[in-house]
Amino acid sequence: MPSLLPAGGCAEGWVMDGKPSLFTQDTLFDHINGEAELYLPFGFDTLATARYVQKDASGQEIVLDVCKMGSPLDAFGIWSNYRKAETPGCDVGTDCVLSASQMLFYQDRYFVRVQSIGTHEPAQDVFTACGRAVSRNLPAGKGKPRELELLRVRGIVPGTKRYVPQSLLGYPFLRRGLTAEATPGGGRTQVFVVIGESAASARKAFDQYLASLKEAGREVHLAGTGHRVSLEGADPLYGKVLVEQSGRYLIGAIRLQDAAAIRPVIEEMRARTRERP
């Protein structure tokens, strides 16, 4: 892992200050106390970090963090957790955002943060140079995780896709999946895909969600049989919801304002799940 950090310098005039440091699951708290628990569900393995300073100036410092995660989807997941939809993109790694104070990107199973420390923020071309220097040391990867295709449908707000590795929507039985903001019919809602291991496990999660709504005293309308079931109801946390099973997936929407407007989006999501049985 330390060899992934650019030895010597990461941009013109910027040199490594000291030696790289390495952190594992047991020591991550020493580097990012308060955020370490966020990384662990994404299969965090190791973090390598180093400081870079400008040779002929003081008050400017860059910290490079390279995290090895469990999979490319996990790397996307931790990246998407920090990314904000309004932050401009950049051309480094598989996907990248760049603000005045930091660059975030992921590539293969690695998540990279280039962050300025100090009173003066470096020019953005310094972030870009340092990011590309790290990118050249990483495996090329195979592009964006294939699971993201499940949400390649109309009405998705750019920059809002997220991967949640556990307890999707806060329910432990919705083990993992994807979410995104959508604007069907002009209103804003949130769509999701729960990724199950099998049709039986997806049905079990559906039944558990149905039971939770009934236990909360909410009215639920159920339709379908077998592994093609759906429900419309009112979630105590998210208001009006629509959920249906499609094979080993659960697809749906929460905070619904117009159920008719979201149905074409759900139909496209269902078609995507059939492309990935």
PDB file of C-alpha atoms in Angstrom:
ATOM      1  CA  MET A   1       0.000   0.000   0.000  1.00  0.00           C
ATOM      2  CA  PRO A   2       2.663   2.676   0.778  1.00  0.00           C
ATOM      3  CA  SER A   3       4.045   2.185  -2.745  1.00  0.00           C
ATOM      4  CA  LEU A   4       0.740   3.511  -4.138  1.00  0.00           C
ATOM      5  CA  LEU A   5       1.670   6.961  -2.835  1.00  0.00           C
ATOM      6  CA  PRO A   6       3.891   8.981  -5.199  1.00  0.00           C
ATOM      7  CA  ALA A   7       7.417   8.759  -3.871  1.00  0.00           C
ATOM      8  CA  GLY A   8       9.294  12.037  -3.791  1.00  0.00           C
ATOM      9  CA  GLY A   9       6.535  14.355  -5.010  1.00  0.00           C
ATOM     10  CA  CYS A  10       2.968  14.341  -6.302  1.00  0.00           C
ATOM     11  CA  ALA A  11       2.974  17.630  -8.262  1.00  0.00           C
ATOM     12  CA  GLU A  12       5.590  20.090  -9.453  1.00  0.00           C
ATOM     13  CA  GLY A  13       7.195  21.652  -6.391  1.00  0.00           C
ATOM     14  CA  TRP A  14       5.300  19.418  -3.946  1.00  0.00           C
ATOM     15  CA  VAL A  15       7.401  16.858  -2.078  1.00  0.00           C
ATOM     16  CA  MET A  16       6.603  14.129   0.428  1.00  0.00           C
ATOM     17  CA  ASP A  17       7.202  15.263   4.014  1.00  0.00           C
ATOM     18  CA  GLY A  18       8.361  12.308   6.112  1.00  0.00           C
ATOM     19  CA  LYS A  19       7.388   8.717   5.449  1.00  0.00           C
ATOM     20  CA  PRO A  20       3.990   7.224   4.586  1.00  0.00           C
ATOM     21  CA  SER A  21       1.909   5.799   7.400  1.00  0.00           C
ATOM     22  CA  LEU A  22      -0.242   2.670   7.273  1.00  0.00           C
ATOM     23  CA  PHE A  23      -3.497   2.040   9.154  1.00  0.00           C
ATOM     24  CA  THR A  24      -5.526  -1.163   9.467  1.00  0.00           C
ATOM     25  CA  GLN A  25      -9.013  -1.904  10.774  1.00  0.00           C
ATOM     26  CA  ASP A  26      -7.594  -1.902  14.298  1.00  0.00           C
ATOM     27  CA  THR A  27      -5.789   1.442  13.988  1.00  0.00           C
ATOM     28  CA  LEU A  28      -7.952   3.435  11.561  1.00  0.00           C
ATOM     29  CA  PHE A  29      -9.400   5.347  14.511  1.00  0.00           C
ATOM     30  CA  ASP A  30      -5.959   6.883  15.077  1.00  0.00           C
ATOM     31  CA  HIS A  31      -6.111   8.568  11.667  1.00  0.00           C
ATOM     32  CA  ILE A  32      -9.780   9.427  11.180  1.00  0.00           C
ATOM     33  CA  ASN A  33     -11.241   9.324  14.651  1.00  0.00           C
ATOM     34  CA  GLY A  34     -14.986   9.799  14.456  1.00  0.00           C
ATOM     35  CA  GLU A  35     -15.327   8.462  10.909  1.00  0.00           C
ATOM     36  CA  ALA A  36     -13.614   5.073  11.120  1.00  0.00           C
ATOM     37  CA  GLU A  37     -16.864   3.217  11.828  1.00  0.00           C
ATOM     38  CA  LEU A  38     -18.238   4.555   8.566  1.00  0.00           C
ATOM     39  CA  TYR A  39     -15.518   2.766   6.581  1.00  0.00           C
ATOM     40  CA  LEU A  40     -15.770  -0.708   8.108  1.00  0.00           C
ATOM     41  CA  PRO A  41     -19.099  -1.841   6.527  1.00  0.00           C
ATOM     42  CA  PHE A  42     -17.569  -1.093   3.121  1.00  0.00           C
ATOM     43  CA  GLY A  43     -14.980  -3.826   3.634  1.00  0.00           C
ATOM     44  CA  PHE A  44     -12.192  -1.465   4.646  1.00  0.00           C
ATOM     45  CA  ASP A  45      -8.820  -3.211   4.540  1.00  0.00           C
ATOM     46  CA  THR A  46      -5.929  -0.735   4.738  1.00  0.00           C
ATOM     47  CA  LEU A  47      -5.249   3.001   4.486  1.00  0.00           C
ATOM     48  CA  ALA A  48      -1.921   4.487   3.376  1.00  0.00           C
ATOM     49  CA  THR A  49      -1.349   8.188   3.914  1.00  0.00           C
ATOM     50  CA  ALA A  50       1.386  10.755   3.384  1.00  0.00           C
ATOM     51  CA  ARG A  51       1.836  14.518   3.696  1.00  0.00           C
ATOM     52  CA  TYR A  52       3.161  16.658   0.859  1.00  0.00           C
ATOM     53  CA  VAL A  53       4.457  20.224   1.272  1.00  0.00           C
ATOM     54  CA  GLN A  54       5.489  22.937  -1.149  1.00  0.00           C
ATOM     55  CA  LYS A  55       9.270  23.246  -1.184  1.00  0.00           C
ATOM     56  CA  ASP A  56       9.535  27.029  -1.403  1.00  0.00           C
ATOM     57  CA  ALA A  57       6.427  28.104   0.513  1.00  0.00           C
ATOM     58  CA  SER A  58       4.976  27.634   3.948  1.00  0.00           C
ATOM     59  CA  GLY A  59       1.385  27.308   5.036  1.00  0.00           C
ATOM     60  CA  GLN A  60       0.393  24.853   2.346  1.00  0.00           C
ATOM     61  CA  GLU A  61       0.097  21.140   2.880  1.00  0.00           C
ATOM     62  CA  ILE A  62      -1.653  18.289   1.131  1.00  0.00           C
ATOM     63  CA  VAL A  63      -2.612  14.965   2.692  1.00  0.00           C
ATOM     64  CA  LEU A  64      -3.054  11.972   0.399  1.00  0.00           C
ATOM     65  CA  ASP A  65      -5.166   9.081   1.707  1.00  0.00           C
ATOM     66  CA  VAL A  66      -5.476   5.838  -0.281  1.00  0.00           C
ATOM     67  CA  CYS A  67      -7.994   3.318   1.109  1.00  0.00           C
ATOM     68  CA  LYS A  68      -8.258  -0.296  -0.016  1.00  0.00           C
ATOM     69  CA  MET A  69     -11.920  -1.304   0.260  1.00  0.00           C
ATOM     70  CA  GLY A  70     -13.710  -4.645  -0.078  1.00  0.00           C
ATOM     71  CA  SER A  71     -14.691  -4.328  -3.749  1.00  0.00           C
ATOM     72  CA  PRO A  72     -15.151  -1.736  -6.514  1.00  0.00           C
ATOM     73  CA  LEU A  73     -18.780  -1.371  -5.350  1.00  0.00           C
ATOM     74  CA  ASP A  74     -17.570  -0.719  -1.804  1.00  0.00           C
ATOM     75  CA  ALA A  75     -15.082   1.878  -3.105  1.00  0.00           C
ATOM     76  CA  PHE A  76     -17.928   3.582  -4.973  1.00  0.00           C
ATOM     77  CA  GLY A  77     -20.024   3.344  -1.822  1.00  0.00           C
ATOM     78  CA  ILE A  78     -17.625   5.192   0.478  1.00  0.00           C
ATOM     79  CA  TRP A  79     -16.894   7.721  -2.293  1.00  0.00           C
ATOM     80  CA  SER A  80     -20.612   8.362  -2.865  1.00  0.00           C
ATOM     81  CA  ASN A  81     -21.091   8.853   0.859  1.00  0.00           C
ATOM     82  CA  TYR A  82     -18.787  11.915   0.762  1.00  0.00           C
ATOM     83  CA  ARG A  83     -19.614  13.202  -2.716  1.00  0.00           C
ATOM     84  CA  LYS A  84     -22.141  16.022  -2.973  1.00  0.00           C
ATOM     85  CA  ALA A  85     -24.306  16.265  -6.077  1.00  0.00           C
ATOM     86  CA  GLU A  86     -23.430  19.923  -6.608  1.00  0.00           C
ATOM     87  CA  THR A  87     -19.640  19.417  -6.458  1.00  0.00           C
ATOM     88  CA  PRO A  88     -18.056  19.633  -9.940  1.00  0.00           C
ATOM     89  CA  GLY A  89     -16.694  16.448 -11.460  1.00  0.00           C
ATOM     90  CA  CYS A  90     -13.124  15.879 -12.644  1.00  0.00           C
ATOM     91  CA  ASP A  91     -11.259  13.522 -14.923  1.00  0.00           C
ATOM     92  CA  VAL A  92      -9.308  11.306 -12.528  1.00  0.00           C
ATOM     93  CA  GLY A  93      -9.972   7.646 -11.700  1.00  0.00           C
ATOM     94  CA  THR A  94     -13.303   5.968 -12.404  1.00  0.00           C
ATOM     95  CA  ASP A  95     -15.302   8.902 -11.046  1.00  0.00           C
ATOM     96  CA  CYS A  96     -14.143  12.046  -9.317  1.00  0.00           C
ATOM     97  CA  VAL A  97     -15.287  15.291  -7.704  1.00  0.00           C
ATOM     98  CA  LEU A  98     -13.131  18.324  -7.038  1.00  0.00           C
ATOM     99  CA  SER A  99     -13.825  21.246  -4.683  1.00  0.00           C
ATOM    100  CA  ALA A 100     -11.617  24.122  -3.502  1.00  0.00           C
ATOM    101  CA  SER A 101     -10.263  22.065  -0.608  1.00  0.00           C
ATOM    102  CA  GLN A 102     -10.249  18.434  -1.725  1.00  0.00           C
ATOM    103  CA  MET A 103     -10.475  15.874  -4.503  1.00  0.00           C
ATOM    104  CA  LEU A 104     -12.290  12.562  -4.056  1.00  0.00           C
ATOM    105  CA  PHE A 105     -12.126   9.691  -6.514  1.00  0.00           C
ATOM    106  CA  TYR A 106     -12.327   5.920  -6.693  1.00  0.00           C
ATOM    107  CA  GLN A 107     -10.664   3.420  -8.984  1.00  0.00           C
ATOM    108  CA  ASP A 108     -10.980  -0.351  -8.884  1.00  0.00           C
ATOM    109  CA  ARG A 109     -11.363  -1.153  -5.155  1.00  0.00           C
ATOM    110  CA  TYR A 110      -9.525   1.981  -3.977  1.00  0.00           C
ATOM    111  CA  PHE A 111     -10.957   5.215  -2.575  1.00  0.00           C
ATOM    112  CA  VAL A 112      -8.635   8.235  -2.688  1.00  0.00           C
ATOM    113  CA  ARG A 113      -8.867  11.591  -0.921  1.00  0.00           C
ATOM    114  CA  VAL A 114      -6.524  14.495  -1.722  1.00  0.00           C
ATOM    115  CA  GLN A 115      -7.084  17.155   0.917  1.00  0.00           C
ATOM    116  CA  SER A 116      -5.502  20.531   1.618  1.00  0.00           C
ATOM    117  CA  ILE A 117      -4.457  21.418   5.137  1.00  0.00           C
ATOM    118  CA  GLY A 118      -3.450  24.886   6.267  1.00  0.00           C
ATOM    119  CA  THR A 119      -4.340  28.497   5.665  1.00  0.00           C
ATOM    120  CA  HIS A 120      -3.879  28.554   1.889  1.00  0.00           C
ATOM    121  CA  GLU A 121      -5.591  26.210  -0.560  1.00  0.00           C
ATOM    122  CA  PRO A 122      -3.500  24.981  -3.493  1.00  0.00           C
ATOM    123  CA  ALA A 123      -4.617  25.602  -7.056  1.00  0.00           C
ATOM    124  CA  GLN A 124      -6.902  22.943  -8.449  1.00  0.00           C
ATOM    125  CA  ASP A 125      -4.266  21.801 -10.947  1.00  0.00           C
ATOM    126  CA  VAL A 126      -2.177  20.691  -7.941  1.00  0.00           C
ATOM    127  CA  PHE A 127      -5.037  18.453  -6.766  1.00  0.00           C
ATOM    128  CA  THR A 128      -5.388  17.113 -10.296  1.00  0.00           C
ATOM    129  CA  ALA A 129      -1.663  16.371 -10.613  1.00  0.00           C
ATOM    130  CA  CYS A 130      -1.542  14.605  -7.231  1.00  0.00           C
ATOM    131  CA  GLY A 131      -4.690  12.625  -7.991  1.00  0.00           C
ATOM    132  CA  ARG A 132      -3.363  11.470 -11.341  1.00  0.00           C
ATOM    133  CA  ALA A 133      -0.055  10.498  -9.765  1.00  0.00           C
ATOM    134  CA  VAL A 134      -1.915   8.149  -7.422  1.00  0.00           C
ATOM    135  CA  SER A 135      -4.232   6.913 -10.183  1.00  0.00           C
ATOM    136  CA  ARG A 136      -1.248   5.763 -12.248  1.00  0.00           C
ATOM    137  CA  ASN A 137      -0.172   3.532  -9.340  1.00  0.00           C
ATOM    138  CA  LEU A 138      -3.593   1.863  -8.945  1.00  0.00           C
ATOM    139  CA  PRO A 139      -5.079  -1.051 -10.915  1.00  0.00           C
ATOM    140  CA  ALA A 140      -6.948   0.280 -13.926  1.00  0.00           C
ATOM    141  CA  GLY A 141     -10.196  -1.430 -12.907  1.00  0.00           C
ATOM    142  CA  LYS A 142     -13.148  -2.185 -15.169  1.00  0.00           C
ATOM    143  CA  GLY A 143     -15.072   1.056 -14.986  1.00  0.00           C
ATOM    144  CA  LYS A 144     -18.060   1.787 -12.800  1.00  0.00           C
ATOM    145  CA  PRO A 145     -19.512  -1.119 -10.780  1.00  0.00           C
ATOM    146  CA  ARG A 146     -22.043  -3.081 -12.835  1.00  0.00           C
ATOM    147  CA  GLU A 147     -24.621  -2.803 -10.054  1.00  0.00           C
ATOM    148  CA  LEU A 148     -25.037   0.899 -10.859  1.00  0.00           C
ATOM    149  CA  GLU A 149     -26.765  -0.155 -14.076  1.00  0.00           C
ATOM    150  CA  LEU A 150     -29.769  -1.047 -11.909  1.00  0.00           C
ATOM    151  CA  LEU A 151     -30.421   2.683 -11.494  1.00  0.00           C
ATOM    152  CA  ARG A 152     -29.681   3.743 -15.071  1.00  0.00           C
ATOM    153  CA  VAL A 153     -33.270   4.884 -15.618  1.00  0.00           C
ATOM    154  CA  ARG A 154     -35.055   8.094 -16.487  1.00  0.00           C
ATOM    155  CA  GLY A 155     -35.604  10.810 -13.896  1.00  0.00           C
ATOM    156  CA  ILE A 156     -32.573  10.057 -11.712  1.00  0.00           C
ATOM    157  CA  VAL A 157     -30.927  13.231 -10.398  1.00  0.00           C
ATOM    158  CA  PRO A 158     -27.243  13.198 -11.459  1.00  0.00           C
ATOM    159  CA  GLY A 159     -24.766  12.740  -8.654  1.00  0.00           C
ATOM    160  CA  THR A 160     -27.238  11.201  -6.176  1.00  0.00           C
ATOM    161  CA  LYS A 161     -26.642   7.464  -6.575  1.00  0.00           C
ATOM    162  CA  ARG A 162     -25.363   5.836  -3.388  1.00  0.00           C
ATOM    163  CA  TYR A 163     -24.462   2.322  -2.321  1.00  0.00           C
ATOM    164  CA  VAL A 164     -25.470   1.375   1.232  1.00  0.00           C
ATOM    165  CA  PRO A 165     -23.739  -1.819   2.468  1.00  0.00           C
ATOM    166  CA  GLN A 166     -26.118  -2.570   5.332  1.00  0.00           C
ATOM    167  CA  SER A 167     -29.541  -1.641   6.731  1.00  0.00           C
ATOM    168  CA  LEU A 168     -30.880   0.165   3.673  1.00  0.00           C
ATOM    169  CA  LEU A 169     -33.398   2.841   4.724  1.00  0.00           C
ATOM    170  CA  GLY A 170     -32.465   1.994   8.309  1.00  0.00           C
ATOM    171  CA  TYR A 171     -34.099  -1.468   8.239  1.00  0.00           C
ATOM    172  CA  PRO A 172     -31.683  -4.321   9.130  1.00  0.00           C
ATOM    173  CA  PHE A 173     -33.604  -6.836   6.992  1.00  0.00           C
ATOM    174  CA  LEU A 174     -32.996  -4.679   3.874  1.00  0.00           C
ATOM    175  CA  ARG A 175     -29.406  -5.806   3.939  1.00  0.00           C
ATOM    176  CA  ARG A 176     -27.743  -3.772   1.174  1.00  0.00           C
ATOM    177  CA  GLY A 177     -28.581  -1.847  -1.947  1.00  0.00           C
ATOM    178  CA  LEU A 178     -28.609   1.361  -3.955  1.00  0.00           C
ATOM    179  CA  THR A 179     -30.520   4.618  -3.571  1.00  0.00           C
ATOM    180  CA  ALA A 180     -30.922   7.748  -5.695  1.00  0.00           C
ATOM    181  CA  GLU A 181     -33.001  10.881  -5.889  1.00  0.00           C
ATOM    182  CA  ALA A 182     -35.575  11.052  -8.679  1.00  0.00           C
ATOM    183  CA  THR A 183     -37.872  13.741 -10.015  1.00  0.00           C
ATOM    184  CA  PRO A 184     -40.803  11.988 -11.738  1.00  0.00           C
ATOM    185  CA  GLY A 185     -43.484  14.444 -12.777  1.00  0.00           C
ATOM    186  CA  GLY A 186     -41.484  17.319 -11.303  1.00  0.00           C
ATOM    187  CA  GLY A 187     -41.775  16.154  -7.681  1.00  0.00           C
ATOM    188  CA  ARG A 188     -38.750  14.865  -5.779  1.00  0.00           C
ATOM    189  CA  THR A 189     -38.680  11.351  -4.360  1.00  0.00           C
ATOM    190  CA  GLN A 190     -36.142   8.627  -3.556  1.00  0.00           C
ATOM    191  CA  VAL A 191     -35.893   5.300  -5.347  1.00  0.00           C
ATOM    192  CA  PHE A 192     -34.019   2.239  -4.131  1.00  0.00           C
ATOM    193  CA  VAL A 193     -32.932  -1.275  -5.072  1.00  0.00           C
ATOM    194  CA  VAL A 194     -32.340  -3.913  -2.402  1.00  0.00           C
ATOM    195  CA  ILE A 195     -29.822  -6.484  -3.698  1.00  0.00           C
ATOM    196  CA  GLY A 196     -30.691  -9.955  -2.418  1.00  0.00           C
ATOM    197  CA  GLU A 197     -28.807 -13.226  -2.699  1.00  0.00           C
ATOM    198  CA  SER A 198     -31.815 -15.112  -4.089  1.00  0.00           C
ATOM    199  CA  ALA A 199     -35.517 -14.724  -4.873  1.00  0.00           C
ATOM    200  CA  ALA A 200     -36.292 -16.480  -1.589  1.00  0.00           C
ATOM    201  CA  SER A 201     -34.201 -14.012   0.430  1.00  0.00           C
ATOM    202  CA  ALA A 202     -35.823 -11.086  -1.389  1.00  0.00           C
ATOM    203  CA  ARG A 203     -39.291 -12.450  -0.580  1.00  0.00           C
ATOM    204  CA  LYS A 204     -38.288 -12.852   3.051  1.00  0.00           C
ATOM    205  CA  ALA A 205     -37.141  -9.208   3.195  1.00  0.00           C
ATOM    206  CA  PHE A 206     -40.391  -8.116   1.519  1.00  0.00           C
ATOM    207  CA  ASP A 207     -42.439 -10.019   4.097  1.00  0.00           C
ATOM    208  CA  GLN A 208     -40.418  -8.522   6.948  1.00  0.00           C
ATOM    209  CA  TYR A 209     -41.005  -5.016   5.617  1.00  0.00           C
ATOM    210  CA  LEU A 210     -44.726  -5.759   5.198  1.00  0.00           C
ATOM    211  CA  ALA A 211     -44.871  -7.023   8.775  1.00  0.00           C
ATOM    212  CA  SER A 212     -43.112  -3.891  10.066  1.00  0.00           C
ATOM    213  CA  LEU A 213     -45.711  -1.645   8.410  1.00  0.00           C
ATOM    214  CA  LYS A 214     -48.573  -3.677   9.850  1.00  0.00           C
ATOM    215  CA  GLU A 215     -46.956  -3.676  13.264  1.00  0.00           C
ATOM    216  CA  ALA A 216     -46.790   0.117  13.051  1.00  0.00           C
ATOM    217  CA  GLY A 217     -50.526   0.145  12.376  1.00  0.00           C
ATOM    218  CA  ARG A 218     -50.150   1.373   8.808  1.00  0.00           C
ATOM    219  CA  GLU A 219     -52.601   0.563   6.039  1.00  0.00           C
ATOM    220  CA  VAL A 220     -51.047  -1.556   3.294  1.00  0.00           C
ATOM    221  CA  HIS A 221     -52.380  -2.604  -0.101  1.00  0.00           C
ATOM    222  CA  LEU A 222     -50.816  -5.893  -1.254  1.00  0.00           C
ATOM    223  CA  ALA A 223     -50.846  -7.301  -4.791  1.00  0.00           C
ATOM    224  CA  GLY A 224     -49.344 -10.281  -6.638  1.00  0.00           C
ATOM    225  CA  THR A 225     -48.271 -13.775  -5.630  1.00  0.00           C
ATOM    226  CA  GLY A 226     -45.097 -15.844  -5.348  1.00  0.00           C
ATOM    227  CA  HIS A 227     -41.954 -13.863  -6.208  1.00  0.00           C
ATOM    228  CA  ARG A 228     -43.962 -11.124  -7.998  1.00  0.00           C
ATOM    229  CA  VAL A 229     -45.512  -9.222  -5.126  1.00  0.00           C
ATOM    230  CA  SER A 230     -45.885  -5.503  -4.508  1.00  0.00           C
ATOM    231  CA  LEU A 231     -47.266  -3.184  -1.869  1.00  0.00           C
ATOM    232  CA  GLU A 232     -48.315   0.396  -1.445  1.00  0.00           C
ATOM    233  CA  GLY A 233     -48.493   1.830   2.022  1.00  0.00           C
ATOM    234  CA  ALA A 234     -47.385   4.513   4.432  1.00  0.00           C
ATOM    235  CA  ASP A 235     -44.019   4.086   6.124  1.00  0.00           C
ATOM    236  CA  PRO A 236     -43.762   5.763   9.551  1.00  0.00           C
ATOM    237  CA  LEU A 237     -40.373   7.208   8.556  1.00  0.00           C
ATOM    238  CA  TYR A 238     -40.776   7.897   4.851  1.00  0.00           C
ATOM    239  CA  GLY A 239     -44.450   8.547   4.162  1.00  0.00           C
ATOM    240  CA  LYS A 240     -46.081   6.997   1.107  1.00  0.00           C
ATOM    241  CA  VAL A 241     -44.073   4.085  -0.300  1.00  0.00           C
ATOM    242  CA  LEU A 242     -44.221   1.635  -3.173  1.00  0.00           C
ATOM    243  CA  VAL A 243     -42.231  -1.625  -3.002  1.00  0.00           C
ATOM    244  CA  GLU A 244     -42.186  -4.651  -5.248  1.00  0.00           C
ATOM    245  CA  GLN A 245     -40.128  -7.799  -5.656  1.00  0.00           C
ATOM    246  CA  SER A 246     -38.380  -8.529  -8.919  1.00  0.00           C
ATOM    247  CA  GLY A 247     -36.486 -11.818  -8.656  1.00  0.00           C
ATOM    248  CA  ARG A 248     -33.708 -11.427  -6.093  1.00  0.00           C
ATOM    249  CA  TYR A 249     -34.271  -7.667  -5.877  1.00  0.00           C
ATOM    250  CA  LEU A 250     -36.696  -5.362  -4.127  1.00  0.00           C
ATOM    251  CA  ILE A 251     -37.303  -2.121  -5.978  1.00  0.00           C
ATOM    252  CA  GLY A 252     -39.324   0.827  -4.818  1.00  0.00           C
ATOM    253  CA  ALA A 253     -39.741   4.478  -3.932  1.00  0.00           C
ATOM    254  CA  ILE A 254     -40.277   6.422  -0.716  1.00  0.00           C
ATOM    255  CA  ARG A 255     -41.615   9.896   0.094  1.00  0.00           C
ATOM    256  CA  LEU A 256     -43.973   9.520  -2.848  1.00  0.00           C
ATOM    257  CA  GLN A 257     -45.958  12.526  -3.917  1.00  0.00           C
ATOM    258  CA  ASP A 258     -47.400  11.084  -7.124  1.00  0.00           C
ATOM    259  CA  ALA A 259     -47.527   7.282  -7.363  1.00  0.00           C
ATOM    260  CA  ALA A 260     -48.625   7.390 -11.012  1.00  0.00           C
ATOM    261  CA  ALA A 261     -45.584   9.489 -11.952  1.00  0.00           C
ATOM    262  CA  ILE A 262     -43.109   7.047 -10.391  1.00  0.00           C
ATOM    263  CA  ARG A 263     -44.520   3.919 -12.090  1.00  0.00           C
ATOM    264  CA  PRO A 264     -42.634   4.399 -15.397  1.00  0.00           C
ATOM    265  CA  VAL A 265     -39.412   4.722 -13.364  1.00  0.00           C
ATOM    266  CA  ILE A 266     -40.241   1.537 -11.438  1.00  0.00           C
ATOM    267  CA  GLU A 267     -40.958  -0.275 -14.710  1.00  0.00           C
ATOM    268  CA  GLU A 268     -37.517   0.687 -16.039  1.00  0.00           C
ATOM    269  CA  MET A 269     -35.892  -0.441 -12.799  1.00  0.00           C
ATOM    270  CA  ARG A 270     -37.718  -3.767 -13.084  1.00  0.00           C
ATOM    271  CA  ALA A 271     -36.372  -4.165 -16.616  1.00  0.00           C
ATOM    272  CA  ARG A 272     -32.838  -3.479 -15.352  1.00  0.00           C
ATOM    273  CA  THR A 273     -33.149  -6.181 -12.700  1.00  0.00           C
ATOM    274  CA  ARG A 274     -34.143  -8.678 -15.378  1.00  0.00           C
ATOM    275  CA  GLU A 275     -30.914  -7.881 -17.208  1.00  0.00           C
ATOM    276  CA  ARG A 276     -29.045  -8.923 -14.035  1.00  0.00           C
ATOM    277  CA  PRO A 277     -30.910 -12.055 -12.801  1.00  0.00           C
TER     278      PRO A 277
END
